[in-house]
Amino acid sequence: MNLSRPNEALLGYLEYADVERNLSKLTIRDYEHYLHRFADWCESQKIQTLEKITLDDIRKYRVYLSEFVDVHGTVLSKTTQSYHVIALRSMFKWLTKRDIQVLSPEKIELPKAESRSMKFLRYEQVKRLMDKPDLHSPRGLRDRVLLEVLFSTGLRVSELVALDRDTIDLERREFGVIGKGRKHRVVFLSERSADWIKEYLATRTDDWKPLFIRYSGTKPGITEDGKKMRLTVRSVQRIVDLYCRRAHLPIKISPHGLRHSFATDLLVNGANLRDVQEMLGHKNIATTQIYTHVTQGQLREAHKKFHSEG
């Protein structure tokens, strides 16, 4: 394998990311997408070897990303552009360790992250959201359970859709998930969300493995395990968006916003930051500390409102 060639370097790096870095399948899929775009750009620029890449080439590639428009007329967000550069820098670090004479990865500066306000719901707003699904229909009951589980656990949406019904211990109200970096953690359910899951499963007449299934489209044969019936990440995003609109919430929330809401609710009610870190599956506590900026603001308002000398 000639690692100085873009496409071969890409394949070698992805194998390393899978076997040695143990990155999640989702992360590897994203890196593959980002690096293929870089390899295609190299081909368009007639760059046949990575050893010839200069800082000026990196600048041109960034301009290309900023001006990129896909077949649907969609441009790349600043965040997505950053992910492309992060993937490229990671590959160059790996190549350097393999003694391939490429541009020093330290010279590839990462873009400044966009400052975004964290979106989350207060508990009263979460309750409004939960009340919107129609519990008289299988789809509505599934959606209510889905919302309950998201808020009860703080799961990432990719972790949620991967859940199988036989991996959840409803008596102990816990289950295991493999999160980012293929890190295993135990996730706990509230008593209420466990009861909702029991009610939902009691209405299911199938033996399919996925906990959350779709109710539209073609059905697989009765001998199959129902893998094709599993809800997708995009489906869950649409479901959350639908009920946010029906609840007339003041902000547009995503499944990840419910994860933010879970963490914020815990901290506001006195949970330890380290415990929240474990529950969220964060590798670094610095990632969890972003929530303290939110809770500090709420605590300030509470102090002003309720303290006798406020």
mmCIF file of N, CA and C in Angstrom, residues 179-253:
data_model
loop_
_atom_site.group_PDB
_atom_site.id
_atom_site.type_symbol
_atom_site.label_atom_id
_atom_site.label_comp_id
_atom_site.label_asym_id
_atom_site.label_seq_id
_atom_site.Cartn_x
_atom_site.Cartn_y
_atom_site.Cartn_z
ATOM 1 N N GLY A 179 -21.276 3.423 23.490
ATOM 2 C CA GLY A 179 -21.337 4.808 23.037
ATOM 3 C C GLY A 179 -20.164 5.203 22.165
ATOM 4 N N LYS A 180 -19.829 6.483 22.175
ATOM 5 C CA LYS A 180 -18.711 6.992 21.376
ATOM 6 C C LYS A 180 -17.412 6.316 21.809
ATOM 7 N N GLY A 181 -16.553 6.047 20.825
ATOM 8 C CA GLY A 181 -15.302 5.368 21.129
ATOM 9 C C GLY A 181 -15.515 3.944 21.582
ATOM 10 N N ARG A 182 -16.722 3.418 21.291
ATOM 11 C CA ARG A 182 -17.101 2.052 21.684
ATOM 12 C C ARG A 182 -16.953 1.841 23.187
ATOM 13 N N LYS A 183 -17.207 2.897 23.917
ATOM 14 C CA LYS A 183 -17.133 2.846 25.376
ATOM 15 C C LYS A 183 -18.458 2.329 25.930
ATOM 16 N N HIS A 184 -18.370 1.305 26.779
ATOM 17 C CA HIS A 184 -19.581 0.716 27.361
ATOM 18 C C HIS A 184 -19.974 1.476 28.624
ATOM 19 N N ARG A 185 -21.270 1.696 28.781
ATOM 20 C CA ARG A 185 -21.753 2.280 30.028
ATOM 21 C C ARG A 185 -23.129 1.714 30.358
ATOM 22 N N VAL A 186 -23.472 1.758 31.625
ATOM 23 C CA VAL A 186 -24.793 1.319 32.079
ATOM 24 C C VAL A 186 -25.704 2.537 32.122
ATOM 25 N N VAL A 187 -26.908 2.365 31.582
ATOM 26 C CA VAL A 187 -27.884 3.455 31.520
ATOM 27 C C VAL A 187 -29.080 3.077 32.390
ATOM 28 N N PHE A 188 -29.582 4.044 33.146
ATOM 29 C CA PHE A 188 -30.686 3.791 34.066
ATOM 30 C C PHE A 188 -31.970 4.464 33.580
ATOM 31 N N LEU A 189 -33.074 3.759 33.777
ATOM 32 C CA LEU A 189 -34.394 4.279 33.421
ATOM 33 C C LEU A 189 -35.109 4.774 34.668
ATOM 34 N N SER A 190 -35.920 5.800 34.522
ATOM 35 C CA SER A 190 -36.793 6.196 35.620
ATOM 36 C C SER A 190 -37.913 5.164 35.728
ATOM 37 N N GLU A 191 -38.560 5.120 36.873
ATOM 38 C CA GLU A 191 -39.666 4.175 37.055
ATOM 39 C C GLU A 191 -40.771 4.446 36.040
ATOM 40 N N ARG A 192 -41.029 5.715 35.784
ATOM 41 C CA ARG A 192 -42.091 6.072 34.838
ATOM 42 C C ARG A 192 -41.766 5.617 33.422
ATOM 43 N N SER A 193 -40.536 5.856 32.977
ATOM 44 C CA SER A 193 -40.190 5.464 31.607
ATOM 45 C C SER A 193 -40.179 3.945 31.456
ATOM 46 N N ALA A 194 -39.782 3.221 32.511
ATOM 47 C CA ALA A 194 -39.821 1.753 32.463
ATOM 48 C C ALA A 194 -41.261 1.269 32.332
ATOM 49 N N ASP A 195 -42.176 1.918 33.051
ATOM 50 C CA ASP A 195 -43.598 1.540 32.959
ATOM 51 C C ASP A 195 -44.139 1.814 31.557
ATOM 52 N N TRP A 196 -43.716 2.918 30.954
ATOM 53 C CA TRP A 196 -44.160 3.230 29.589
ATOM 54 C C TRP A 196 -43.645 2.191 28.598
ATOM 55 N N ILE A 197 -42.405 1.746 28.774
ATOM 56 C CA ILE A 197 -41.858 0.716 27.883
ATOM 57 C C ILE A 197 -42.656 -0.577 28.013
ATOM 58 N N LYS A 198 -42.991 -0.956 29.252
ATOM 59 C CA LYS A 198 -43.784 -2.176 29.475
ATOM 60 C C LYS A 198 -45.130 -2.076 28.769
ATOM 61 N N GLU A 199 -45.771 -0.919 28.894
ATOM 62 C CA GLU A 199 -47.077 -0.730 28.251
ATOM 63 C C GLU A 199 -46.953 -0.812 26.733
ATOM 64 N N TYR A 200 -45.916 -0.198 26.198
ATOM 65 C CA TYR A 200 -45.681 -0.210 24.750
ATOM 66 C C TYR A 200 -45.416 -1.625 24.248
ATOM 67 N N LEU A 201 -44.558 -2.363 24.935
ATOM 68 C CA LEU A 201 -44.225 -3.721 24.497
ATOM 69 C C LEU A 201 -45.419 -4.664 24.623
ATOM 70 N N ALA A 202 -46.301 -4.387 25.582
ATOM 71 C CA ALA A 202 -47.492 -5.228 25.760
ATOM 72 C C ALA A 202 -48.434 -5.121 24.568
ATOM 73 N N THR A 203 -48.345 -4.023 23.825
ATOM 74 C CA THR A 203 -49.215 -3.840 22.653
ATOM 75 C C THR A 203 -48.592 -4.403 21.379
ATOM 76 N N ARG A 204 -47.310 -4.735 21.437
ATOM 77 C CA ARG A 204 -46.616 -5.262 20.260
ATOM 78 C C ARG A 204 -46.992 -6.731 20.046
ATOM 79 N N THR A 205 -47.367 -7.071 18.829
ATOM 80 C CA THR A 205 -47.738 -8.459 18.511
ATOM 81 C C THR A 205 -46.635 -9.171 17.733
ATOM 82 N N ASP A 206 -45.521 -8.486 17.508
ATOM 83 C CA ASP A 206 -44.408 -9.069 16.747
ATOM 84 C C ASP A 206 -43.314 -9.556 17.691
ATOM 85 N N ASP A 207 -42.347 -10.270 17.144
ATOM 86 C CA ASP A 207 -41.181 -10.727 17.898
ATOM 87 C C ASP A 207 -39.901 -10.033 17.432
ATOM 88 N N TRP A 208 -40.037 -8.899 16.768
ATOM 89 C CA TRP A 208 -38.879 -8.199 16.227
ATOM 90 C C TRP A 208 -37.987 -7.667 17.347
ATOM 91 N N LYS A 209 -36.697 -7.676 17.088
ATOM 92 C CA LYS A 209 -35.713 -7.280 18.097
ATOM 93 C C LYS A 209 -35.711 -5.791 18.430
ATOM 94 N N PRO A 210 -35.800 -4.893 17.452
ATOM 95 C CA PRO A 210 -35.677 -3.463 17.781
ATOM 96 C C PRO A 210 -36.720 -2.998 18.795
ATOM 97 N N LEU A 211 -36.299 -2.157 19.727
ATOM 98 C CA LEU A 211 -37.252 -1.601 20.684
ATOM 99 C C LEU A 211 -38.196 -0.631 19.988
ATOM 100 N N PHE A 212 -37.651 0.210 19.145
ATOM 101 C CA PHE A 212 -38.483 1.193 18.447
ATOM 102 C C PHE A 212 -38.563 0.850 16.963
ATOM 103 N N ILE A 213 -39.782 0.577 16.504
ATOM 104 C CA ILE A 213 -39.991 0.159 15.115
ATOM 105 C C ILE A 213 -40.841 1.187 14.381
ATOM 106 N N ARG A 214 -40.756 1.139 13.072
ATOM 107 C CA ARG A 214 -41.571 2.034 12.239
ATOM 108 C C ARG A 214 -42.935 1.386 11.996
ATOM 109 N N TYR A 215 -43.914 2.202 11.666
ATOM 110 C CA TYR A 215 -45.267 1.713 11.376
ATOM 111 C C TYR A 215 -45.692 2.052 9.957
ATOM 112 N N SER A 216 -44.725 2.338 9.106
ATOM 113 C CA SER A 216 -45.039 2.645 7.711
ATOM 114 C C SER A 216 -44.096 1.859 6.817
ATOM 115 N N GLY A 217 -44.435 1.806 5.528
ATOM 116 C CA GLY A 217 -43.578 1.101 4.585
ATOM 117 C C GLY A 217 -43.833 -0.394 4.589
ATOM 118 N N THR A 218 -43.031 -1.119 3.821
ATOM 119 C CA THR A 218 -43.205 -2.568 3.708
ATOM 120 C C THR A 218 -42.728 -3.268 4.971
ATOM 121 N N LYS A 219 -43.351 -4.387 5.269
ATOM 122 C CA LYS A 219 -42.997 -5.191 6.435
ATOM 123 C C LYS A 219 -42.147 -6.379 5.994
ATOM 124 N N PRO A 220 -41.166 -6.783 6.817
ATOM 125 C CA PRO A 220 -40.363 -7.952 6.465
ATOM 126 C C PRO A 220 -41.150 -9.231 6.691
ATOM 127 N N GLY A 221 -40.609 -10.358 6.224
ATOM 128 C CA GLY A 221 -41.257 -11.644 6.444
ATOM 129 C C GLY A 221 -41.286 -11.991 7.922
ATOM 130 N N ILE A 222 -42.210 -12.843 8.318
ATOM 131 C CA ILE A 222 -42.387 -13.152 9.741
ATOM 132 C C ILE A 222 -41.195 -13.913 10.324
ATOM 133 N N THR A 223 -40.355 -14.469 9.461
ATOM 134 C CA THR A 223 -39.192 -15.211 9.956
ATOM 135 C C THR A 223 -38.002 -14.301 10.227
ATOM 136 N N GLU A 224 -38.074 -13.057 9.787
ATOM 137 C CA GLU A 224 -36.957 -12.136 9.990
ATOM 138 C C GLU A 224 -36.993 -11.526 11.387
ATOM 139 N N ASP A 225 -35.838 -10.988 11.820
ATOM 140 C CA ASP A 225 -35.746 -10.442 13.181
ATOM 141 C C ASP A 225 -36.217 -8.996 13.289
ATOM 142 N N GLY A 226 -36.669 -8.423 12.183
ATOM 143 C CA GLY A 226 -37.207 -7.066 12.213
ATOM 144 C C GLY A 226 -36.168 -5.980 12.108
ATOM 145 N N LYS A 227 -34.956 -6.330 11.725
ATOM 146 C CA LYS A 227 -33.894 -5.329 11.605
ATOM 147 C C LYS A 227 -34.299 -4.192 10.677
ATOM 148 N N LYS A 228 -35.009 -4.541 9.604
ATOM 149 C CA LYS A 228 -35.429 -3.528 8.631
ATOM 150 C C LYS A 228 -36.546 -2.636 9.174
ATOM 151 N N MET A 229 -37.132 -3.034 10.289
ATOM 152 C CA MET A 229 -38.207 -2.239 10.883
ATOM 153 C C MET A 229 -37.690 -1.209 11.888
ATOM 154 N N ARG A 230 -36.418 -1.246 12.186
ATOM 155 C CA ARG A 230 -35.839 -0.343 13.184
ATOM 156 C C ARG A 230 -35.960 1.117 12.740
ATOM 157 N N LEU A 231 -36.361 1.975 13.672
ATOM 158 C CA LEU A 231 -36.404 3.409 13.378
ATOM 159 C C LEU A 231 -35.002 3.920 13.067
ATOM 160 N N THR A 232 -34.911 4.883 12.177
ATOM 161 C CA THR A 232 -33.626 5.492 11.845
ATOM 162 C C THR A 232 -33.418 6.757 12.677
ATOM 163 N N VAL A 233 -32.183 7.219 12.694
ATOM 164 C CA VAL A 233 -31.860 8.472 13.385
ATOM 165 C C VAL A 233 -32.703 9.611 12.822
ATOM 166 N N ARG A 234 -32.817 9.657 11.510
ATOM 167 C CA ARG A 234 -33.584 10.737 10.868
ATOM 168 C C ARG A 234 -35.052 10.674 11.280
ATOM 169 N N SER A 235 -35.598 9.463 11.405
ATOM 170 C CA SER A 235 -36.999 9.316 11.813
ATOM 171 C C SER A 235 -37.215 9.885 13.208
ATOM 172 N N VAL A 236 -36.292 9.607 14.116
ATOM 173 C CA VAL A 236 -36.413 10.119 15.486
ATOM 174 C C VAL A 236 -36.328 11.640 15.485
ATOM 175 N N GLN A 237 -35.458 12.188 14.677
ATOM 176 C CA GLN A 237 -35.355 13.653 14.576
ATOM 177 C C GLN A 237 -36.674 14.258 14.107
ATOM 178 N N ARG A 238 -37.306 13.609 13.139
ATOM 179 C CA ARG A 238 -38.597 14.109 12.638
ATOM 180 C C ARG A 238 -39.676 14.001 13.713
ATOM 181 N N ILE A 239 -39.658 12.915 14.468
ATOM 182 C CA ILE A 239 -40.659 12.705 15.522
ATOM 183 C C ILE A 239 -40.554 13.798 16.583
ATOM 184 N N VAL A 240 -39.341 14.061 17.042
ATOM 185 C CA VAL A 240 -39.143 15.095 18.065
ATOM 186 C C VAL A 240 -39.564 16.459 17.529
ATOM 187 N N ASP A 241 -39.203 16.750 16.306
ATOM 188 C CA ASP A 241 -39.559 18.035 15.693
ATOM 189 C C ASP A 241 -41.075 18.189 15.580
ATOM 190 N N LEU A 242 -41.760 17.100 15.218
ATOM 191 C CA LEU A 242 -43.221 17.130 15.076
ATOM 192 C C LEU A 242 -43.898 17.546 16.375
ATOM 193 N N TYR A 243 -43.509 16.913 17.481
ATOM 194 C CA TYR A 243 -44.181 17.203 18.750
ATOM 195 C C TYR A 243 -43.739 18.530 19.353
ATOM 196 N N CYS A 244 -42.555 18.988 19.013
ATOM 197 C CA CYS A 244 -42.146 20.337 19.437
ATOM 198 C C CYS A 244 -43.058 21.383 18.813
ATOM 199 N N ARG A 245 -43.373 21.169 17.542
ATOM 200 C CA ARG A 245 -44.263 22.115 16.856
ATOM 201 C C ARG A 245 -45.675 22.032 17.424
ATOM 202 N N ARG A 246 -46.130 20.820 17.701
ATOM 203 C CA ARG A 246 -47.482 20.660 18.260
ATOM 204 C C ARG A 246 -47.587 21.246 19.663
ATOM 205 N N ALA A 247 -46.482 21.219 20.400
ATOM 206 C CA ALA A 247 -46.488 21.758 21.762
ATOM 207 C C ALA A 247 -46.272 23.267 21.782
ATOM 208 N N HIS A 248 -46.027 23.858 20.584
ATOM 209 C CA HIS A 248 -45.782 25.301 20.460
ATOM 210 C C HIS A 248 -44.671 25.760 21.406
ATOM 211 N N LEU A 249 -43.582 24.998 21.415
ATOM 212 C CA LEU A 249 -42.454 25.361 22.267
ATOM 213 C C LEU A 249 -41.738 26.580 21.690
ATOM 214 N N PRO A 250 -41.153 27.404 22.539
ATOM 215 C CA PRO A 250 -40.520 28.647 22.064
ATOM 216 C C PRO A 250 -39.221 28.425 21.297
ATOM 217 N N ILE A 251 -38.650 27.219 21.398
ATOM 218 C CA ILE A 251 -37.419 26.912 20.666
ATOM 219 C C ILE A 251 -37.597 25.605 19.911
ATOM 220 N N LYS A 252 -36.839 25.479 18.822
ATOM 221 C CA LYS A 252 -36.841 24.228 18.070
ATOM 222 C C LYS A 252 -35.833 23.294 18.720
ATOM 223 N N ILE A 253 -36.311 22.155 19.195
ATOM 224 C CA ILE A 253 -35.450 21.231 19.917
ATOM 225 C C ILE A 253 -35.205 19.982 19.077
#
